[in-house]
Short mmCIF file of C-alpha atoms in Angstrom, two decimals:
data_model
loop_
_atom_site.label_atom_id
_atom_site.label_comp_id
_atom_site.label_asym_id
_atom_site.label_seq_id
_atom_site.Cartn_x
_atom_site.Cartn_y
_atom_site.Cartn_z
CA MET A 850 9.92 21.29 3.98
CA PRO A 851 7.69 21.17 0.85
CA PHE A 852 7.73 17.36 0.97
CA CYS A 853 6.77 17.40 4.65
CA ILE A 854 3.94 19.87 3.96
CA ILE A 855 2.58 17.67 1.14
CA ILE A 856 2.51 14.67 3.49
CA LEU A 857 0.66 16.61 6.20
CA VAL A 858 -1.83 17.99 3.65
CA LEU A 859 -2.61 14.48 2.38
CA LEU A 860 -2.89 13.19 5.93
CA THR A 861 -5.31 15.98 6.90
CA ILE A 862 -7.51 15.45 3.83
CA GLY A 863 -7.37 11.70 4.43
CA LEU A 864 -8.53 12.03 8.04
CA ILE A 865 -11.43 14.30 7.04
CA MET A 866 -12.55 11.96 4.26
CA MET A 867 -12.09 8.84 6.41
CA PHE A 868 -14.42 10.33 9.04
CA SER A 869 -16.93 11.38 6.40
CA ALA A 870 -16.91 7.88 4.89
CA SER A 871 -16.95 5.97 8.18
CA TYR A 872 -19.40 7.64 10.54
CA PRO A 873 -22.58 5.96 9.21
CA VAL A 874 -21.19 2.40 9.38
CA ALA A 875 -19.53 3.17 12.73
CA TYR A 876 -22.86 4.35 14.14
CA TYR A 877 -24.92 1.47 12.79
CA SER A 878 -22.45 -1.30 13.62
CA LEU A 879 -20.73 0.03 16.76
CA GLY A 880 -23.09 2.69 18.10
CA ASN A 881 -20.36 5.34 17.99
CA SER A 882 -19.99 7.59 14.95
CA TYR A 883 -16.52 8.66 16.04
CA TYR A 884 -15.08 5.16 16.57
CA TYR A 885 -12.93 5.01 13.44
CA LEU A 886 -11.99 8.70 13.61
CA VAL A 887 -10.67 8.51 17.17
CA ARG A 888 -8.58 5.44 16.44
CA GLN A 889 -7.24 6.89 13.18
CA LEU A 890 -6.31 10.13 14.96
CA ILE A 891 -4.31 8.06 17.47
CA PHE A 892 -2.59 6.20 14.62
CA ALA A 893 -1.88 9.49 12.86
CA ALA A 894 -0.39 11.07 15.99
CA ILE A 895 1.89 8.07 16.52
CA GLY A 896 2.80 8.05 12.82
CA VAL A 897 3.65 11.77 12.70
CA ALA A 898 5.78 11.41 15.84
CA CYS A 899 7.58 8.49 14.19
CA MET A 900 8.03 10.48 10.98
CA PHE A 901 9.71 13.42 12.71
CA GLY A 902 11.73 11.10 14.93
CA VAL A 903 12.99 9.04 12.00
CA SER A 904 13.71 12.18 9.96
CA ILE A 905 16.59 13.09 12.31
CA PHE A 906 17.91 9.52 12.24
CA ASN A 907 20.93 8.78 10.05
CA TYR A 908 19.48 6.36 7.51
CA ASN A 909 22.92 4.87 6.81
CA LYS A 910 22.79 3.16 10.19
CA LEU A 911 20.06 0.94 8.74
CA HIS A 912 22.79 -1.00 6.93
CA ARG A 913 23.67 -2.65 10.24
CA ILE A 914 20.15 -3.76 11.14
CA VAL A 915 18.88 -5.02 7.78
CA PRO A 916 19.10 -8.68 8.95
CA LEU A 917 17.20 -7.77 12.13
CA ILE A 918 14.38 -6.05 10.23
CA MET A 919 14.18 -8.91 7.73
CA GLY A 920 14.01 -11.34 10.65
CA ILE A 921 11.19 -9.37 12.29
CA SER A 922 9.31 -9.35 8.98
CA TYR A 923 9.59 -13.11 8.50
CA LEU A 924 8.74 -13.77 12.14
CA ALA A 925 5.57 -11.65 11.88
CA LEU A 926 4.56 -13.41 8.64
CA ILE A 927 4.94 -16.76 10.41
CA ILE A 928 3.13 -15.70 13.60
CA VAL A 929 0.13 -14.44 11.65
CA LEU A 930 -0.35 -17.93 10.22
CA ILE A 931 -0.55 -19.36 13.74
CA VAL A 932 -3.11 -16.97 15.23
CA PRO A 933 -6.82 -17.69 14.60
CA SER A 934 -8.02 -16.69 11.14
CA GLY A 935 -10.38 -13.82 10.46
CA GLU A 936 -13.18 -13.51 7.94
CA ALA A 937 -13.27 -16.09 5.13
CA GLY A 938 -10.49 -18.04 6.85
CA VAL A 939 -7.72 -15.57 5.99
CA HIS A 940 -4.76 -14.72 8.25
CA ARG A 941 -3.95 -11.02 7.88
CA TRP A 942 -3.60 -9.48 11.34
CA ILE A 943 -1.84 -10.21 14.62
CA PRO A 944 -4.02 -9.03 17.54
CA LEU A 945 -2.11 -6.89 20.02
CA GLY A 946 -4.51 -5.67 22.70
CA PRO A 947 -6.93 -3.10 21.24
CA PHE A 948 -4.95 -2.90 17.99
CA ASN A 949 -3.91 -5.26 15.21
CA ILE A 950 -0.60 -5.52 13.35
CA GLN A 951 -0.59 -6.34 9.64
CA PRO A 952 2.70 -8.15 8.84
CA SER A 953 2.43 -7.45 5.10
CA GLU A 954 3.07 -3.75 5.81
CA ILE A 955 6.33 -4.67 7.54
CA ALA A 956 7.18 -6.99 4.64
CA LYS A 957 6.84 -4.18 2.10
CA PHE A 958 9.28 -2.01 4.02
CA SER A 959 11.75 -4.82 4.67
CA THR A 960 11.76 -5.73 0.96
CA ILE A 961 12.59 -2.16 -0.07
CA LEU A 962 15.21 -1.84 2.67
CA PHE A 963 16.92 -5.14 1.82
CA PHE A 964 17.24 -4.42 -1.89
CA ALA A 965 18.37 -0.83 -1.26
CA HIS A 966 21.08 -2.23 1.03
CA TRP A 967 22.04 -5.10 -1.27
CA CYS A 968 22.06 -3.15 -4.54
CA SER A 969 24.09 -0.29 -3.06
CA LYS A 970 26.58 -2.71 -1.52
CA HIS A 971 27.02 -4.70 -4.76
CA TYR A 972 26.24 -1.94 -7.22
CA ASP A 973 29.14 -2.80 -9.54
CA LYS A 974 28.18 -6.49 -9.60
CA MET A 975 24.43 -6.25 -10.20
CA GLN A 976 24.90 -7.28 -13.84
CA LEU A 977 25.81 -10.76 -12.59
CA PRO A 978 22.98 -13.23 -11.83
CA LYS A 979 24.59 -14.24 -8.52
CA PHE A 980 24.17 -10.71 -7.19
CA SER A 981 20.79 -9.90 -8.78
CA VAL A 982 18.71 -12.91 -9.78
CA LEU A 983 19.59 -15.12 -6.79
CA PRO A 984 18.81 -12.59 -4.00
CA GLY A 985 15.71 -11.47 -5.90
CA ILE A 986 14.31 -14.99 -6.12
CA THR A 987 15.28 -15.78 -2.53
CA VAL A 988 13.76 -12.73 -0.83
CA PHE A 989 10.68 -12.39 -3.01
CA GLY A 990 10.08 -16.15 -3.15
CA THR A 991 10.15 -16.67 0.61
CA THR A 992 8.04 -13.59 1.32
CA ALA A 993 5.52 -14.48 -1.40
CA MET A 994 5.23 -18.04 -0.09
CA LEU A 995 4.31 -16.82 3.40
CA LEU A 996 1.83 -14.29 1.98
CA PHE A 997 0.38 -17.03 -0.22
CA LEU A 998 -0.42 -19.07 2.89
CA GLU A 999 -2.40 -16.21 4.48
CA PRO A 1000 -3.60 -15.76 1.63
CA HIS A 1001 -2.78 -12.15 0.74
CA TYR A 1002 -2.44 -11.92 -3.05
CA SER A 1003 -2.55 -8.12 -3.28
CA GLY A 1004 0.44 -8.04 -0.93
CA ILE A 1005 2.28 -10.45 -3.22
CA VAL A 1006 1.53 -8.24 -6.24
CA ILE A 1007 2.82 -5.09 -4.54
CA ILE A 1008 5.97 -6.77 -3.21
CA ALA A 1009 6.61 -8.28 -6.65
CA MET A 1010 6.40 -4.82 -8.20
CA LEU A 1011 8.66 -3.35 -5.55
CA THR A 1012 11.19 -6.17 -6.07
CA VAL A 1013 11.28 -5.57 -9.82
CA LEU A 1014 11.59 -1.81 -9.32
CA MET A 1015 14.42 -2.07 -6.80
CA LEU A 1016 16.39 -4.59 -8.86
CA TYR A 1017 15.92 -2.56 -12.04
CA ILE A 1018 17.08 0.77 -10.60
CA GLY A 1019 19.76 -1.16 -8.72
CA GLY A 1020 21.41 -2.19 -11.97
CA MET A 1021 19.98 -5.62 -12.82
CA LYS A 1022 19.92 -6.51 -16.53
CA THR A 1023 16.49 -6.13 -18.13
CA ARG A 1024 16.59 -9.57 -19.72
CA TYR A 1025 16.84 -11.18 -16.29
CA LEU A 1026 13.69 -9.35 -15.24
CA ALA A 1027 11.94 -10.57 -18.39
CA ILE A 1028 12.99 -14.16 -17.72
CA GLY A 1029 11.82 -13.84 -14.11
CA GLY A 1030 8.45 -12.51 -15.31
CA ILE A 1031 8.01 -15.51 -17.61
CA ILE A 1032 8.87 -17.95 -14.81
CA LEU A 1033 6.47 -16.21 -12.41
CA GLY A 1034 3.73 -16.30 -15.02
CA ALA A 1035 4.30 -20.03 -15.51
CA VAL A 1036 4.07 -20.61 -11.75
CA VAL A 1037 0.77 -18.70 -11.60
CA ILE A 1038 -0.66 -20.78 -14.48
CA VAL A 1039 0.37 -24.04 -12.81
CA LEU A 1040 -1.16 -22.98 -9.48
CA ALA A 1041 -4.38 -21.91 -11.21
CA MET A 1042 -4.66 -25.23 -13.09
CA THR A 1043 -4.01 -27.28 -9.93
CA GLY A 1044 -6.48 -25.37 -7.76
CA GLY A 1045 -3.82 -23.56 -5.75
CA LEU A 1046 -5.36 -20.16 -6.47
CA THR A 1047 -8.92 -20.93 -5.40
CA TYR A 1048 -9.18 -17.87 -3.16
CA ALA A 1049 -7.67 -15.59 -5.81
CA MET A 1050 -10.00 -16.94 -8.49
CA SER A 1051 -12.98 -16.32 -6.23
CA ARG A 1052 -11.94 -12.66 -5.96
CA MET A 1053 -11.94 -12.48 -9.77
CA ASP A 1054 -15.57 -13.56 -9.99
CA GLY A 1055 -17.55 -10.70 -11.45
CA TRP A 1056 -14.50 -8.73 -12.52
CA GLY A 1057 -15.60 -6.31 -15.25
CA GLN A 1058 -19.25 -7.34 -14.84
CA SER A 1059 -20.33 -5.03 -12.03
CA LEU A 1060 -23.06 -3.39 -14.11
CA GLU A 1061 -24.28 -6.61 -15.79
CA TYR A 1062 -27.21 -8.07 -13.87
CA THR A 1063 -27.07 -11.61 -15.22
CA THR A 1064 -27.82 -13.77 -12.17
CA GLU A 1065 -28.65 -13.34 -8.48
CA ASP A 1066 -25.24 -14.74 -7.55
CA MET A 1067 -23.49 -12.23 -9.79
CA TRP A 1068 -25.57 -9.43 -8.26
CA GLN A 1069 -24.29 -10.34 -4.80
CA THR A 1070 -20.71 -10.99 -5.96
CA THR A 1071 -20.35 -7.57 -7.58
CA TRP A 1072 -22.21 -5.67 -4.84
CA GLN A 1073 -19.22 -3.74 -3.50
CA THR A 1074 -17.68 -2.82 -6.85
CA ARG A 1075 -21.06 -1.92 -8.34
CA ASN A 1076 -21.87 0.47 -5.49
CA SER A 1077 -18.38 1.91 -5.88
CA LEU A 1078 -19.20 2.73 -9.50
CA TYR A 1079 -22.55 4.19 -8.44
CA ALA A 1080 -20.72 6.47 -6.00
CA ILE A 1081 -18.20 7.58 -8.61
CA GLY A 1082 -20.90 8.18 -11.23
CA SER A 1083 -23.20 10.14 -8.92
CA GLY A 1084 -20.37 12.45 -7.90
CA GLY A 1085 -20.33 14.09 -11.30
CA LEU A 1086 -18.02 17.00 -11.95
CA TRP A 1087 -18.27 18.89 -8.66
CA GLY A 1088 -19.57 16.20 -6.28
CA LEU A 1089 -22.53 16.08 -3.92
CA GLY A 1090 -20.67 18.02 -1.24
CA LEU A 1091 -18.52 17.06 1.74
CA GLY A 1092 -20.43 14.63 3.96
CA GLN A 1093 -23.27 14.24 1.45
CA SER A 1094 -22.47 10.78 0.06
CA ARG A 1095 -25.40 8.38 -0.22
CA GLN A 1096 -23.46 5.17 -0.88
CA LYS A 1097 -21.74 5.26 2.52
CA PHE A 1098 -25.10 4.65 4.21
CA LEU A 1099 -24.72 0.85 4.21
CA TYR A 1100 -24.76 0.49 0.43
CA LEU A 1101 -20.99 0.38 -0.13
CA PRO A 1102 -19.50 -2.16 2.31
CA GLU A 1103 -16.49 -1.03 4.39
CA PRO A 1104 -16.42 2.50 2.88
CA GLN A 1105 -13.65 3.55 5.28
CA ASN A 1106 -11.20 0.99 3.93
CA ASP A 1107 -10.14 0.06 0.40
CA PHE A 1108 -13.07 1.77 -1.36
CA ILE A 1109 -12.80 5.11 0.43
CA PHE A 1110 -11.80 6.93 -2.76
CA ALA A 1111 -15.19 6.10 -4.28
CA ILE A 1112 -16.77 8.14 -1.46
CA VAL A 1113 -14.20 10.89 -2.08
CA VAL A 1114 -15.27 11.10 -5.73
CA GLU A 1115 -18.95 11.05 -4.80
CA GLU A 1116 -18.56 13.93 -2.36
CA LEU A 1117 -15.87 16.02 -4.06
CA GLY A 1118 -16.55 15.09 -7.68
CA LEU A 1119 -14.12 14.64 -10.54
CA VAL A 1120 -12.46 17.99 -9.82
CA GLY A 1121 -11.76 17.17 -6.18
CA ALA A 1122 -10.57 13.66 -7.01
CA VAL A 1123 -8.16 14.90 -9.67
CA LEU A 1124 -6.76 17.51 -7.29
CA ILE A 1125 -6.08 14.83 -4.67
CA LEU A 1126 -4.42 12.60 -7.26
CA LEU A 1127 -2.27 15.56 -8.35
CA ILE A 1128 -1.15 16.01 -4.72
CA PHE A 1129 -0.21 12.30 -4.65
CA ALA A 1130 1.68 12.74 -7.92
CA LEU A 1131 3.46 15.77 -6.46
CA LEU A 1132 4.42 13.73 -3.40
CA VAL A 1133 5.92 10.96 -5.53
CA TRP A 1134 7.74 13.41 -7.80
CA ARG A 1135 9.12 15.39 -4.88
CA GLY A 1136 10.16 12.23 -3.02
CA ILE A 1137 12.05 10.87 -6.02
CA THR A 1138 13.67 14.25 -6.67
CA LEU A 1139 14.88 14.48 -3.08
CA SER A 1140 16.17 10.92 -3.18
CA LEU A 1141 18.20 11.55 -6.31
CA ARG A 1142 20.09 14.27 -4.45
CA SER A 1143 21.40 11.76 -1.92
CA LYS A 1144 25.17 11.51 -1.61
CA ASP A 1145 25.12 7.69 -1.80
CA ASN A 1146 23.35 4.95 -3.73
CA PHE A 1147 21.70 3.56 -0.59
CA GLY A 1148 19.88 6.84 0.03
CA LYS A 1149 18.83 7.09 -3.61
CA LEU A 1150 17.49 3.53 -3.77
CA LEU A 1151 15.81 3.69 -0.36
CA GLY A 1152 14.06 6.99 -1.03
CA ILE A 1153 12.90 6.03 -4.53
CA GLY A 1154 11.61 2.67 -3.32
CA LEU A 1155 9.67 4.09 -0.35
CA THR A 1156 8.14 6.87 -2.43
CA SER A 1157 7.28 4.55 -5.31
CA GLN A 1158 5.36 2.26 -2.96
CA ILE A 1159 2.86 5.07 -2.41
CA GLY A 1160 2.51 5.69 -6.13
CA LEU A 1161 1.97 2.00 -6.85
CA GLN A 1162 -0.68 1.61 -4.16
CA VAL A 1163 -2.56 4.71 -5.32
CA ILE A 1164 -2.65 3.48 -8.94
CA LEU A 1165 -3.72 -0.04 -7.97
CA ASN A 1166 -6.40 1.24 -5.58
CA ILE A 1167 -7.93 3.48 -8.27
CA LEU A 1168 -7.92 0.58 -10.75
CA VAL A 1169 -9.73 -1.62 -8.21
CA ILE A 1170 -12.51 0.83 -7.30
CA THR A 1171 -13.18 1.49 -11.01
CA ASP A 1172 -13.30 -2.27 -11.79
CA TRP A 1173 -10.20 -2.21 -13.98
CA LEU A 1174 -8.66 -4.74 -11.57
CA PRO A 1175 -10.33 -7.44 -9.44
CA ASN A 1176 -11.32 -6.53 -5.90
CA THR A 1177 -8.04 -7.47 -4.20
CA GLY A 1178 -8.01 -5.31 -1.09
CA ILE A 1179 -5.42 -2.59 -1.72
CA SER A 1180 -5.57 0.35 0.69
CA LEU A 1181 -5.26 4.01 -0.32
CA PRO A 1182 -2.25 5.59 1.45
CA PHE A 1183 -3.13 8.18 4.15
CA PHE A 1184 -6.87 7.72 3.47
CA SER A 1185 -7.89 4.12 4.21
CA TYR A 1186 -8.52 3.20 7.83
CA GLY A 1187 -5.78 1.13 9.43
CA GLY A 1188 -3.04 1.66 12.00
CA SER A 1189 -0.29 -0.58 10.62
CA SER A 1190 -0.45 0.99 7.17
CA LEU A 1191 -0.64 4.60 8.34
CA ILE A 1192 2.11 4.36 10.95
CA MET A 1193 4.44 2.45 8.61
CA LEU A 1194 3.85 4.89 5.74
CA LEU A 1195 4.53 7.94 7.89
CA ALA A 1196 7.66 6.36 9.38
CA GLN A 1197 8.85 5.54 5.85
CA MET A 1198 8.25 9.14 4.78
CA GLY A 1199 10.44 10.08 7.76
CA LEU A 1200 13.23 8.08 6.15
CA VAL A 1201 12.80 10.02 2.91
CA LEU A 1202 13.05 13.23 4.95
CA SER A 1203 16.21 11.82 6.54
CA VAL A 1204 17.69 11.21 3.10
CA SER A 1205 16.79 14.76 2.08
CA ARG A 1206 18.17 16.28 5.31
CA THR A 1207 21.48 14.44 4.96
CA ALA A 1208 21.76 15.50 1.32
CA ASN A 1209 21.14 19.13 2.26
CA ILE A 1210 23.75 19.04 5.02
CA GLU A 1211 26.28 17.54 2.61
CA LYS A 1212 25.42 20.20 0.04
CA GLN A 1213 26.05 23.01 2.52
#
């Protein structure tokens, strides 16, 4: 119950802040201040229904459908490359009537699910490369290749982190992870030297230079990150007040998406931002604690992986909006606008609740 309450508290705060951040741009660009709020409320209602529905589902039955879910993930990653590209020639979403599906969100879940299944099934053999290195390279490599073609580099980074986490807690030897990191680093260097990372390098332009007004081009390149820093700085200790942000009035582009936490800091200040981050930390801690109580390794690995995904995305999002990382498009869980992310996250939290429920029944 405490874990469920924490999720609903974060979701409620996220909906309030998403509306506060989005109504100016929704009014100016779409003529309807409530456009993003109404859609996000629909996504939230579907997500909460999925969360409670999944929470009474026996997570162990997922063992049987791992190949199916992996197949759906790969199919979606292939389909998105076929549909017409969006802005800047990237392929990120599959249009489905009035809504869009983002395959990378499915890929994150399928990666966690596969490694939870594999590591629990071969737990006593994970010290052997055949049962750890080979599946790790196969699953991550194929998924990363499809994301590379979109291109969606932030998705690759998150899935790489999730792969390392799942293999590590699944029993893989640390030296294999180190060797894999060296090989991956070498691949990145080769791609960068051969021009294969042109899009990624363009996103790194201006990184760490948001407040340095050197050229007109740099001024335009760092526009979003610079206004994010302005928002954070003007929030001060206590903030300007809920709804009182200035940067959301067409200064900070897409304030309802990846940079929403900058508006949160501007309106609620350092105190409000820290409290929200503490709630996120409490969610991750509680989720991992519940998962460790599971009666089987599959429940432990699945719950830890799903909960850790939230923690990773929160950390990376904060690093991006403060210019500690390049602007790579990482959403803030439960806050950023987007149906695929919100529904998938809530459904995944339902699985953690399922793990906890099963553990409690076994305990009784």
